[in-house]
Amino acid sequence: MKKKLLCLLLATLLLVGIFAGCASDETTADTGSTDTGSTDTENTDSTTESTDGEEITLRWVGAGWSLNQKADKIIEKWNAIHPEIQIEYIEPGTTVDTSYLANLDTMVSGGEVVDLTYLTYAEVYNRVINGGALPIDEYVEANGDDYEGMYGSMSKEMLSYNGELYGIPYAGNTYKVFYNKTMTDAAGITIPEQWSIEEFTEVARQLNDPDNGVYGCCFPFTWDAILYASAELSGWTSVVKQDDGTIVPNFDDERLRTALSWAKGLADEGLSPDLATMQAESLNRRQVLAEQQAAMLIDGPFTLVWLQTYMFDDPGEGALDFELGVTNIPYIDEDGKDVSYNTVAGAFYIPKSAAHPAEAYEFAKFICDECPEEAANYMPIYTGADMEAATKSFTEYTDTNGELHTDIYPLEVATGAVATPYESYVGKYG
């Protein structure tokens, strides 16, 4: 969290200079983006008005949505329902790097029409606090939408600023425990859906087998967010606001100390490879699980995607020869028992240079709510998401030779990797 706050501050200082004093009617800057069939960008109203029922065109700017024709599939599905609202997808770059963000900010601050774009939560928030985004409250109200009911209290908390809503949450992130169910079954161990750090540690002890080179678990010590995730389940935050309004660090909090001591104890006891061992031996935490050098792994849902590549492309040794299981990360105290680790990873937002914000809001909702299969490889936040469709990309994989592999994992494993059955800690604690 400390690292996130520092990045947010630095990005904020950078963007203040970009957005300060920029008017939406300025002429468009040259972004150098690939624009196939784009309209005259010097005119901020580059689309046909919709007030007479005529066709309009929304300009969607993104990165990477061309991969596997995701954008094309989404647009085709949209146009089958809304032929009167065409979508022009523009991709200045395939990845959201410094150059891409600079291009996007130049487009928006220069007044070029950008009706909709998608960024990570931190990047969205940077642009919100610097005046680069439009609030969506009036569109939520006009459509009679229950925003919190659709996206949860977490999203409402994270995408609000000064009492106004910004953004439609698309992707979330969570942490889970992936485990070798074949090992646990052989040991007569049933992994619970909820467990404490003490229960997790005891299971790791029972599965630990140093004589055969098997750790009870693998803890990603290089991933700081996982180190304090269990503390966040119980309400810990990296900073706190004092009575006089000042913000101070919160690293002496007992909840953080408990979480860090627990993680260190796993390494000290030899239940997990420690940081030095992982670095010295170049151990990949997911490979350690795949090669049965560890019985359990704390990680994110992308583990399933990584394992697909491992199985069928690199090194390409075929399906895992053990059954995979998944459950929730352990909690440090009772306050974290019925809480899910779930955050907004990214969201669509409407830039200040949008020509059709109302329609952009509708299109963003459509992507987030109705395109789980077209978008693929993500954790949906929409509470009504078709989880079977959303997890299809986890259970199917086309390798580099074009061969399709199906039913890689049981559906309950794929669903369990992204499901968050309890209220997010963000929504509960704010």
GROMACS .gro file of C-alpha atoms in nm:
model
  430
    1MET     CA    1   0.000   0.000   0.000
    2LYS     CA    2   0.288   0.234   0.080
    3LYS     CA    3   0.428   0.178  -0.266
    4LYS     CA    4   0.084   0.239  -0.421
    5LEU     CA    5   0.046   0.567  -0.232
    6LEU     CA    6   0.392   0.684  -0.341
    7CYS     CA    7   0.319   0.600  -0.705
    8LEU     CA    8  -0.014   0.778  -0.677
    9LEU     CA    9   0.152   1.092  -0.539
   10LEU     CA   10   0.421   1.100  -0.806
   11ALA     CA   11   0.169   1.045  -1.084
   12THR     CA   12  -0.052   1.315  -0.936
   13LEU     CA   13   0.229   1.571  -0.946
   14LEU     CA   14   0.298   1.478  -1.307
   15LEU     CA   15  -0.064   1.504  -1.415
   16VAL     CA   16  -0.129   1.838  -1.246
   17GLY     CA   17   0.087   1.997  -1.511
   18ILE     CA   18  -0.093   1.809  -1.787
   19PHE     CA   19  -0.449   1.894  -1.698
   20ALA     CA   20  -0.413   2.237  -1.534
   21GLY     CA   21  -0.553   2.507  -1.755
   22CYS     CA   22  -0.641   2.270  -2.040
   23ALA     CA   23  -0.972   2.351  -2.206
   24SER     CA   24  -1.185   2.098  -2.388
   25ASP     CA   25  -1.218   2.316  -2.699
   26GLU     CA   26  -0.846   2.328  -2.778
   27THR     CA   27  -0.723   2.187  -3.107
   28THR     CA   28  -0.613   1.827  -3.109
   29ALA     CA   29  -0.252   1.736  -3.053
   30ASP     CA   30  -0.072   1.486  -3.272
   31THR     CA   31  -0.065   1.165  -3.068
   32GLY     CA   32   0.085   0.943  -3.332
   33SER     CA   33  -0.177   0.678  -3.256
   34THR     CA   34  -0.293   0.418  -3.502
   35ASP     CA   35  -0.634   0.545  -3.609
   36THR     CA   36  -0.807   0.331  -3.869
   37GLY     CA   37  -1.103   0.505  -4.020
   38SER     CA   38  -1.107   0.778  -3.754
   39THR     CA   39  -1.304   1.095  -3.794
   40ASP     CA   40  -1.169   1.451  -3.807
   41THR     CA   41  -1.026   1.484  -3.457
   42GLU     CA   42  -0.992   1.863  -3.475
   43ASN     CA   43  -1.366   1.885  -3.427
   44THR     CA   44  -1.461   1.777  -3.075
   45ASP     CA   45  -1.812   1.693  -3.202
   46SER     CA   46  -1.688   1.443  -3.459
   47THR     CA   47  -1.995   1.221  -3.449
   48THR     CA   48  -2.352   1.250  -3.565
   49GLU     CA   49  -2.595   1.384  -3.305
   50SER     CA   50  -2.825   1.128  -3.145
   51THR     CA   51  -3.104   1.367  -3.047
   52ASP     CA   52  -3.297   1.295  -3.372
   53GLY     CA   53  -3.239   0.921  -3.343
   54GLU     CA   54  -2.955   0.937  -3.594
   55GLU     CA   55  -2.645   0.725  -3.569
   56ILE     CA   56  -2.358   0.838  -3.348
   57THR     CA   57  -2.007   0.706  -3.306
   58LEU     CA   58  -1.832   0.657  -2.973
   59ARG     CA   59  -1.453   0.678  -2.968
   60TRP     CA   60  -1.308   0.409  -2.743
   61VAL     CA   61  -0.934   0.438  -2.678
   62GLY     CA   62  -0.758   0.137  -2.532
   63ALA     CA   63  -0.447  -0.077  -2.511
   64GLY     CA   64  -0.434  -0.449  -2.578
   65TRP     CA   65  -0.802  -0.493  -2.660
   66SER     CA   66  -0.709  -0.592  -3.016
   67LEU     CA   67  -0.542  -0.906  -2.882
   68ASN     CA   68  -0.748  -1.211  -2.975
   69GLN     CA   69  -0.995  -0.968  -3.138
   70LYS     CA   70  -1.148  -0.884  -2.801
   71ALA     CA   71  -1.252  -0.534  -2.909
   72ASP     CA   72  -1.400  -0.663  -3.236
   73LYS     CA   73  -1.604  -0.929  -3.055
   74ILE     CA   74  -1.737  -0.679  -2.802
   75ILE     CA   75  -1.827  -0.423  -3.069
   76GLU     CA   76  -2.000  -0.686  -3.284
   77LYS     CA   77  -2.208  -0.798  -2.986
   78TRP     CA   78  -2.295  -0.435  -2.902
   79ASN     CA   79  -2.394  -0.343  -3.257
   80ALA     CA   80  -2.632  -0.636  -3.277
   81ILE     CA   81  -2.829  -0.465  -3.000
   82HIS     CA   82  -2.746  -0.096  -3.063
   83PRO     CA   83  -2.692  -0.042  -3.437
   84GLU     CA   84  -2.761   0.330  -3.388
   85ILE     CA   85  -2.446   0.371  -3.175
   86GLN     CA   86  -2.131   0.274  -3.361
   87ILE     CA   87  -1.800   0.216  -3.182
   88GLU     CA   88  -1.465   0.332  -3.315
   89TYR     CA   89  -1.183   0.154  -3.133
   90ILE     CA   90  -0.844   0.329  -3.133
   91GLU     CA   91  -0.530   0.165  -2.997
   92PRO     CA   92  -0.232   0.402  -2.959
   93GLY     CA   93  -0.032   0.116  -2.804
   94THR     CA   94  -0.069  -0.247  -2.705
   95THR     CA   95   0.044  -0.195  -2.345
   96VAL     CA   96  -0.026   0.078  -2.091
   97ASP     CA   97   0.325   0.213  -2.057
   98THR     CA   98   0.458   0.566  -2.004
   99SER     CA   99   0.432   0.648  -2.375
  100TYR     CA  100   0.073   0.524  -2.395
  101LEU     CA  101  -0.035   0.728  -2.093
  102ALA     CA  102   0.135   1.038  -2.232
  103ASN     CA  103  -0.051   0.992  -2.563
  104LEU     CA  104  -0.382   0.944  -2.386
  105ASP     CA  105  -0.336   1.248  -2.163
  106THR     CA  106  -0.235   1.462  -2.461
  107MET     CA  107  -0.547   1.356  -2.649
  108VAL     CA  108  -0.776   1.439  -2.356
  109SER     CA  109  -0.609   1.761  -2.244
  110GLY     CA  110  -0.595   1.878  -2.607
  111GLY     CA  111  -0.970   1.835  -2.646
  112GLU     CA  112  -0.963   1.537  -2.882
  113VAL     CA  113  -1.279   1.331  -2.849
  114VAL     CA  114  -1.223   1.031  -2.626
  115ASP     CA  115  -1.557   0.898  -2.509
  116LEU     CA  116  -1.430   0.603  -2.310
  117THR     CA  117  -1.108   0.442  -2.196
  118TYR     CA  118  -0.986   0.181  -1.947
  119LEU     CA  119  -0.699   0.203  -1.700
  120THR     CA  120  -0.591   0.048  -1.373
  121TYR     CA  121  -0.758   0.183  -1.060
  122ALA     CA  122  -0.460   0.402  -0.960
  123GLU     CA  123  -0.433   0.555  -1.309
  124VAL     CA  124  -0.807   0.624  -1.319
  125TYR     CA  125  -0.792   0.792  -0.979
  126ASN     CA  126  -0.498   1.009  -1.083
  127ARG     CA  127  -0.702   1.147  -1.370
  128VAL     CA  128  -1.010   1.192  -1.156
  129ILE     CA  129  -0.836   1.407  -0.895
  130ASN     CA  130  -0.671   1.616  -1.167
  131GLY     CA  131  -0.993   1.697  -1.351
  132GLY     CA  132  -0.942   1.464  -1.647
  133ALA     CA  133  -1.259   1.258  -1.594
  134LEU     CA  134  -1.633   1.323  -1.581
  135PRO     CA  135  -1.858   1.209  -1.295
  136ILE     CA  136  -2.121   0.954  -1.390
  137ASP     CA  137  -2.383   1.015  -1.120
  138GLU     CA  138  -2.636   1.175  -1.355
  139TYR     CA  139  -2.619   0.875  -1.593
  140VAL     CA  140  -2.651   0.628  -1.309
  141GLU     CA  141  -2.959   0.815  -1.186
  142ALA     CA  142  -3.108   0.859  -1.533
  143ASN     CA  143  -3.093   0.485  -1.592
  144GLY     CA  144  -3.224   0.400  -1.248
  145ASP     CA  145  -2.915   0.193  -1.178
  146ASP     CA  146  -2.830   0.062  -0.833
  147TYR     CA  147  -2.454   0.118  -0.862
  148GLU     CA  148  -2.366  -0.040  -0.530
  149GLY     CA  149  -2.597  -0.332  -0.597
  150MET     CA  150  -2.436  -0.387  -0.936
  151TYR     CA  151  -2.071  -0.348  -0.836
  152GLY     CA  152  -2.060  -0.370  -0.457
  153SER     CA  153  -1.966  -0.135  -0.176
  154MET     CA  154  -1.597  -0.182  -0.262
  155SER     CA  155  -1.639  -0.024  -0.605
  156LYS     CA  156  -1.850   0.261  -0.470
  157GLU     CA  157  -1.584   0.332  -0.209
  158MET     CA  158  -1.286   0.311  -0.445
  159LEU     CA  159  -1.437   0.497  -0.741
  160SER     CA  160  -1.586   0.791  -0.550
  161TYR     CA  161  -1.419   1.129  -0.514
  162ASN     CA  162  -1.562   1.431  -0.332
  163GLY     CA  163  -1.899   1.261  -0.314
  164GLU     CA  164  -1.923   1.183  -0.688
  165LEU     CA  165  -1.886   0.855  -0.874
  166TYR     CA  166  -1.626   0.807  -1.145
  167GLY     CA  167  -1.584   0.493  -1.346
  168ILE     CA  168  -1.743   0.155  -1.409
  169PRO     CA  169  -1.536  -0.126  -1.254
  170TYR     CA  170  -1.436  -0.397  -1.498
  171ALA     CA  171  -1.166  -0.611  -1.339
  172GLY     CA  172  -1.097  -0.705  -0.980
  173ASN     CA  173  -0.813  -0.875  -0.802
  174THR     CA  174  -0.802  -1.120  -0.517
  175TYR     CA  175  -0.563  -1.361  -0.347
  176LYS     CA  176  -0.629  -1.729  -0.292
  177VAL     CA  177  -0.458  -2.043  -0.170
  178PHE     CA  178  -0.396  -2.289  -0.453
  179TYR     CA  179  -0.310  -2.637  -0.329
  180ASN     CA  180  -0.221  -2.986  -0.444
  181LYS     CA  181  -0.544  -3.169  -0.364
  182THR     CA  182  -0.386  -3.502  -0.446
  183MET     CA  183  -0.134  -3.444  -0.166
  184THR     CA  184  -0.393  -3.323   0.085
  185ASP     CA  185  -0.625  -3.616   0.010
  186ALA     CA  186  -0.340  -3.863   0.053
  187ALA     CA  187  -0.260  -3.706   0.390
  188GLY     CA  188  -0.625  -3.722   0.495
  189ILE     CA  189  -0.649  -3.342   0.513
  190THR     CA  190  -0.961  -3.149   0.415
  191ILE     CA  191  -0.887  -2.787   0.327
  192PRO     CA  192  -1.158  -2.557   0.469
  193GLU     CA  193  -1.318  -2.263   0.288
  194GLN     CA  194  -1.220  -2.039   0.582
  195TRP     CA  195  -0.917  -2.082   0.803
  196SER     CA  196  -0.693  -1.893   1.038
  197ILE     CA  197  -0.318  -1.843   0.995
  198GLU     CA  198  -0.268  -2.097   1.274
  199GLU     CA  199  -0.477  -2.357   1.089
  200PHE     CA  200  -0.294  -2.285   0.764
  201THR     CA  201   0.043  -2.325   0.937
  202GLU     CA  202  -0.056  -2.657   1.092
  203VAL     CA  203  -0.161  -2.794   0.751
  204ALA     CA  204   0.170  -2.674   0.606
  205ARG     CA  205   0.353  -2.863   0.881
  206GLN     CA  206   0.163  -3.182   0.805
  207LEU     CA  207   0.242  -3.154   0.432
  208ASN     CA  208   0.605  -3.051   0.479
  209ASP     CA  209   0.839  -3.327   0.361
  210PRO     CA  210   1.200  -3.200   0.343
  211ASP     CA  211   1.339  -3.550   0.288
  212ASN     CA  212   1.157  -3.558  -0.046
  213GLY     CA  213   1.214  -3.191  -0.129
  214VAL     CA  214   0.855  -3.084  -0.064
  215TYR     CA  215   0.765  -2.765   0.122
  216GLY     CA  216   0.436  -2.738   0.303
  217CYS     CA  217   0.368  -2.414   0.118
  218CYS     CA  218   0.525  -2.143  -0.096
  219PHE     CA  219   0.481  -1.783   0.019
  220PRO     CA  220   0.559  -1.507  -0.238
  221PHE     CA  221   0.794  -1.301  -0.021
  222THR     CA  222   0.878  -1.068  -0.310
  223TRP     CA  223   0.513  -0.960  -0.342
  224ASP     CA  224   0.460  -0.700  -0.069
  225ALA     CA  225   0.082  -0.678  -0.112
  226ILE     CA  226   0.041  -1.046  -0.021
  227LEU     CA  227   0.259  -0.996   0.286
  228TYR     CA  228   0.002  -0.767   0.446
  229ALA     CA  229  -0.318  -0.895   0.280
  230SER     CA  230  -0.429  -1.089   0.588
  231ALA     CA  231  -0.384  -0.775   0.800
  232GLU     CA  232  -0.604  -0.578   0.557
  233LEU     CA  233  -0.879  -0.836   0.601
  234SER     CA  234  -0.892  -0.723   0.965
  235GLY     CA  235  -0.899  -0.352   0.882
  236TRP     CA  236  -0.529  -0.255   0.882
  237THR     CA  237  -0.433   0.037   0.657
  238SER     CA  238  -0.085   0.168   0.582
  239VAL     CA  239  -0.174   0.518   0.700
  240VAL     CA  240  -0.429   0.659   0.944
  241LYS     CA  241  -0.587   1.000   0.985
  242GLN     CA  242  -0.544   1.155   1.327
  243ASP     CA  243  -0.800   1.375   1.503
  244ASP     CA  244  -0.628   1.690   1.374
  245GLY     CA  245  -0.654   1.564   1.014
  246THR     CA  246  -0.288   1.476   0.966
  247ILE     CA  247  -0.199   1.150   0.792
  248VAL     CA  248   0.059   0.931   0.964
  249PRO     CA  249   0.216   0.589   0.887
  250ASN     CA  250   0.061   0.288   1.056
  251PHE     CA  251   0.340   0.032   1.050
  252ASP     CA  252   0.345  -0.029   1.427
  253ASP     CA  253  -0.009  -0.168   1.412
  254GLU     CA  254  -0.034  -0.506   1.582
  255ARG     CA  255  -0.234  -0.649   1.293
  256LEU     CA  256   0.049  -0.582   1.050
  257ARG     CA  257   0.306  -0.720   1.296
  258THR     CA  258   0.101  -1.039   1.327
  259ALA     CA  259   0.073  -1.088   0.951
  260LEU     CA  260   0.443  -1.025   0.889
  261SER     CA  261   0.552  -1.243   1.180
  262TRP     CA  262   0.336  -1.525   1.050
  263ALA     CA  263   0.489  -1.503   0.701
  264LYS     CA  264   0.843  -1.491   0.846
  265GLY     CA  265   0.764  -1.787   1.066
  266LEU     CA  266   0.675  -2.000   0.765
  267ALA     CA  267   1.024  -1.943   0.627
  268ASP     CA  268   1.202  -1.973   0.963
  269GLU     CA  269   1.039  -2.308   1.026
  270GLY     CA  270   1.128  -2.432   0.678
  271LEU     CA  271   0.764  -2.465   0.574
  272SER     CA  272   0.820  -2.232   0.276
  273PRO     CA  273   1.132  -2.151   0.074
  274ASP     CA  274   1.261  -1.823   0.214
  275LEU     CA  275   1.339  -1.515   0.009
  276ALA     CA  276   1.711  -1.589  -0.010
  277THR     CA  277   1.647  -1.943  -0.136
  278MET     CA  278   1.395  -1.829  -0.396
  279GLN     CA  279   1.635  -1.568  -0.528
  280ALA     CA  280   1.949  -1.783  -0.513
  281GLU     CA  281   1.781  -2.075  -0.690
  282SER     CA  282   1.564  -1.855  -0.919
  283LEU     CA  283   1.255  -2.034  -0.795
  284ASN     CA  284   0.931  -1.936  -0.966
  285ARG     CA  285   0.658  -1.971  -0.704
  286ARG     CA  286   0.405  -2.110  -0.954
  287GLN     CA  287   0.656  -2.353  -1.098
  288VAL     CA  288   0.730  -2.475  -0.746
  289LEU     CA  289   0.362  -2.568  -0.716
  290ALA     CA  290   0.345  -2.716  -1.068
  291GLU     CA  291   0.647  -2.940  -1.006
  292GLN     CA  292   0.511  -3.051  -0.667
  293GLN     CA  293   0.792  -2.892  -0.470
  294ALA     CA  294   0.529  -2.721  -0.255
  295ALA     CA  295   0.186  -2.839  -0.148
  296MET     CA  296   0.023  -2.493  -0.129
  297LEU     CA  297   0.072  -2.150  -0.286
  298ILE     CA  298  -0.075  -1.810  -0.194
  299ASP     CA  299  -0.125  -1.618  -0.518
  300GLY     CA  300  -0.371  -1.444  -0.750
  301PRO     CA  301  -0.610  -1.589  -1.014
  302PHE     CA  302  -0.353  -1.538  -1.292
  303THR     CA  303  -0.187  -1.850  -1.150
  304LEU     CA  304  -0.430  -2.053  -1.361
  305VAL     CA  305  -0.327  -1.872  -1.679
  306TRP     CA  306   0.043  -1.912  -1.596
  307LEU     CA  307  -0.006  -2.284  -1.537
  308GLN     CA  308  -0.174  -2.320  -1.878
  309THR     CA  309   0.135  -2.183  -2.049
  310TYR     CA  310   0.355  -2.407  -1.835
  311MET     CA  311   0.152  -2.716  -1.923
  312PHE     CA  312   0.111  -2.669  -2.297
  313ASP     CA  313   0.377  -2.428  -2.421
  314ASP     CA  314   0.672  -2.390  -2.185
  315PRO     CA  315   0.798  -2.648  -2.104
  316GLY     CA  316   0.490  -2.810  -2.256
  317GLU     CA  317   0.486  -3.133  -2.059
  318GLY     CA  318   0.109  -3.170  -2.067
  319ALA     CA  319  -0.158  -3.144  -1.801
  320LEU     CA  320  -0.063  -3.146  -1.434
  321ASP     CA  321  -0.044  -3.494  -1.289
  322PHE     CA  322  -0.223  -3.389  -0.974
  323GLU     CA  323  -0.561  -3.239  -0.887
  324LEU     CA  324  -0.562  -2.868  -0.811
  325GLY     CA  325  -0.771  -2.712  -0.534
  326VAL     CA  326  -0.839  -2.352  -0.432
  327THR     CA  327  -0.962  -2.180  -0.117
  328ASN     CA  328  -0.954  -1.843   0.062
  329ILE     CA  329  -0.644  -1.690   0.219
  330PRO     CA  330  -0.617  -1.729   0.598
  331TYR     CA  331  -0.720  -1.455   0.840
  332ILE     CA  332  -0.521  -1.331   1.141
  333ASP     CA  333  -0.817  -1.276   1.378
  334GLU     CA  334  -1.194  -1.306   1.392
  335ASP     CA  335  -1.242  -0.959   1.238
  336GLY     CA  336  -1.106  -1.094   0.909
  337LYS     CA  337  -1.304  -1.418   0.907
  338ASP     CA  338  -1.602  -1.320   0.692
  339VAL     CA  339  -1.415  -1.073   0.470
  340SER     CA  340  -1.287  -1.122   0.115
  341TYR     CA  341  -0.965  -0.984  -0.023
  342ASN     CA  342  -1.107  -0.808  -0.327
  343THR     CA  343  -1.007  -0.479  -0.490
  344VAL     CA  344  -1.082  -0.289  -0.809
  345ALA     CA  345  -0.796  -0.367  -1.046
  346GLY     CA  346  -0.920  -0.147  -1.330
  347ALA     CA  347  -1.218   0.051  -1.452
  348PHE     CA  348  -1.363   0.227  -1.754
  349TYR     CA  349  -1.402   0.600  -1.713
  350ILE     CA  350  -1.530   0.887  -1.924
  351PRO     CA  351  -1.262   1.150  -2.004
  352LYS     CA  352  -1.349   1.518  -1.988
  353SER     CA  353  -1.322   1.542  -2.369
  354ALA     CA  354  -1.606   1.293  -2.426
  355ALA     CA  355  -1.866   1.396  -2.685
  356HIS     CA  356  -2.128   1.141  -2.579
  357PRO     CA  357  -2.085   1.063  -2.210
  358ALA     CA  358  -2.433   0.917  -2.160
  359GLU     CA  359  -2.384   0.665  -2.439
  360ALA     CA  360  -2.028   0.598  -2.321
  361TYR     CA  361  -2.165   0.506  -1.980
  362GLU     CA  362  -2.405   0.259  -2.141
  363PHE     CA  363  -2.128   0.103  -2.349
  364ALA     CA  364  -1.898   0.072  -2.047
  365LYS     CA  365  -2.174  -0.103  -1.853
  366PHE     CA  366  -2.224  -0.336  -2.148
  367ILE     CA  367  -1.856  -0.439  -2.150
  368CYS     CA  368  -1.840  -0.486  -1.774
  369ASP     CA  369  -2.176  -0.658  -1.732
  370GLU     CA  370  -2.245  -0.851  -2.050
  371CYS     CA  371  -1.914  -0.949  -2.208
  372PRO     CA  372  -1.744  -1.191  -1.968
  373GLU     CA  373  -1.656  -1.442  -2.239
  374GLU     CA  374  -1.551  -1.186  -2.502
  375ALA     CA  375  -1.317  -1.004  -2.262
  376ALA     CA  376  -1.164  -1.318  -2.103
  377ASN     CA  377  -0.884  -1.370  -1.850
  378TYR     CA  378  -1.010  -1.138  -1.581
  379MET     CA  379  -1.197  -1.138  -1.254
  380PRO     CA  380  -1.539  -0.973  -1.302
  381ILE     CA  381  -1.666  -0.727  -1.042
  382TYR     CA  382  -2.024  -0.706  -1.168
  383THR     CA  383  -2.230  -0.889  -0.906
  384GLY     CA  384  -2.453  -1.049  -1.170
  385ALA     CA  385  -2.167  -1.178  -1.385
  386ASP     CA  386  -2.202  -1.515  -1.554
  387MET     CA  387  -1.913  -1.681  -1.371
  388GLU     CA  388  -1.912  -1.985  -1.598
  389ALA     CA  389  -1.862  -1.763  -1.902
  390ALA     CA  390  -1.611  -1.545  -1.717
  391THR     CA  391  -1.397  -1.842  -1.623
  392LYS     CA  392  -1.412  -2.018  -1.959
  393SER     CA  393  -1.074  -1.877  -2.056
  394PHE     CA  394  -0.927  -2.043  -1.746
  395THR     CA  395  -1.061  -2.386  -1.839
  396GLU     CA  396  -0.973  -2.367  -2.211
  397TYR     CA  397  -0.640  -2.286  -2.375
  398THR     CA  398  -0.512  -2.274  -2.732
  399ASP     CA  399  -0.141  -2.347  -2.743
  400THR     CA  400   0.119  -2.203  -2.980
  401ASN     CA  401   0.053  -2.489  -3.224
  402GLY     CA  402  -0.314  -2.395  -3.247
  403GLU     CA  403  -0.437  -2.696  -3.052
  404LEU     CA  404  -0.732  -2.631  -2.822
  405HIS     CA  405  -0.717  -2.784  -2.475
  406THR     CA  406  -1.045  -2.801  -2.284
  407ASP     CA  407  -1.151  -2.885  -1.929
  408ILE     CA  408  -0.802  -2.803  -1.800
  409TYR     CA  409  -0.939  -2.739  -1.452
  410PRO     CA  410  -1.274  -2.828  -1.300
  411LEU     CA  411  -1.517  -2.537  -1.324
  412GLU     CA  412  -1.530  -2.509  -0.945
  413VAL     CA  413  -1.153  -2.448  -0.936
  414ALA     CA  414  -1.170  -2.178  -1.203
  415THR     CA  415  -1.470  -2.016  -1.035
  416GLY     CA  416  -1.312  -2.046  -0.691
  417ALA     CA  417  -1.001  -1.864  -0.812
  418VAL     CA  418  -1.199  -1.546  -0.882
  419ALA     CA  419  -1.500  -1.576  -0.649
  420THR     CA  420  -1.513  -1.352  -0.341
  421PRO     CA  421  -1.797  -1.486  -0.125
  422TYR     CA  422  -1.778  -1.218   0.144
  423GLU     CA  423  -1.775  -0.840   0.155
  424SER     CA  424  -1.450  -0.682   0.038
  425TYR     CA  425  -1.228  -0.541   0.311
  426VAL     CA  426  -1.234  -0.211   0.120
  427GLY     CA  427  -1.612  -0.194   0.135
  428LYS     CA  428  -1.622  -0.298   0.501
  429TYR     CA  429  -1.353  -0.069   0.639
  430GLY     CA  430  -1.341   0.208   0.378
   0.00000   0.00000   0.00000
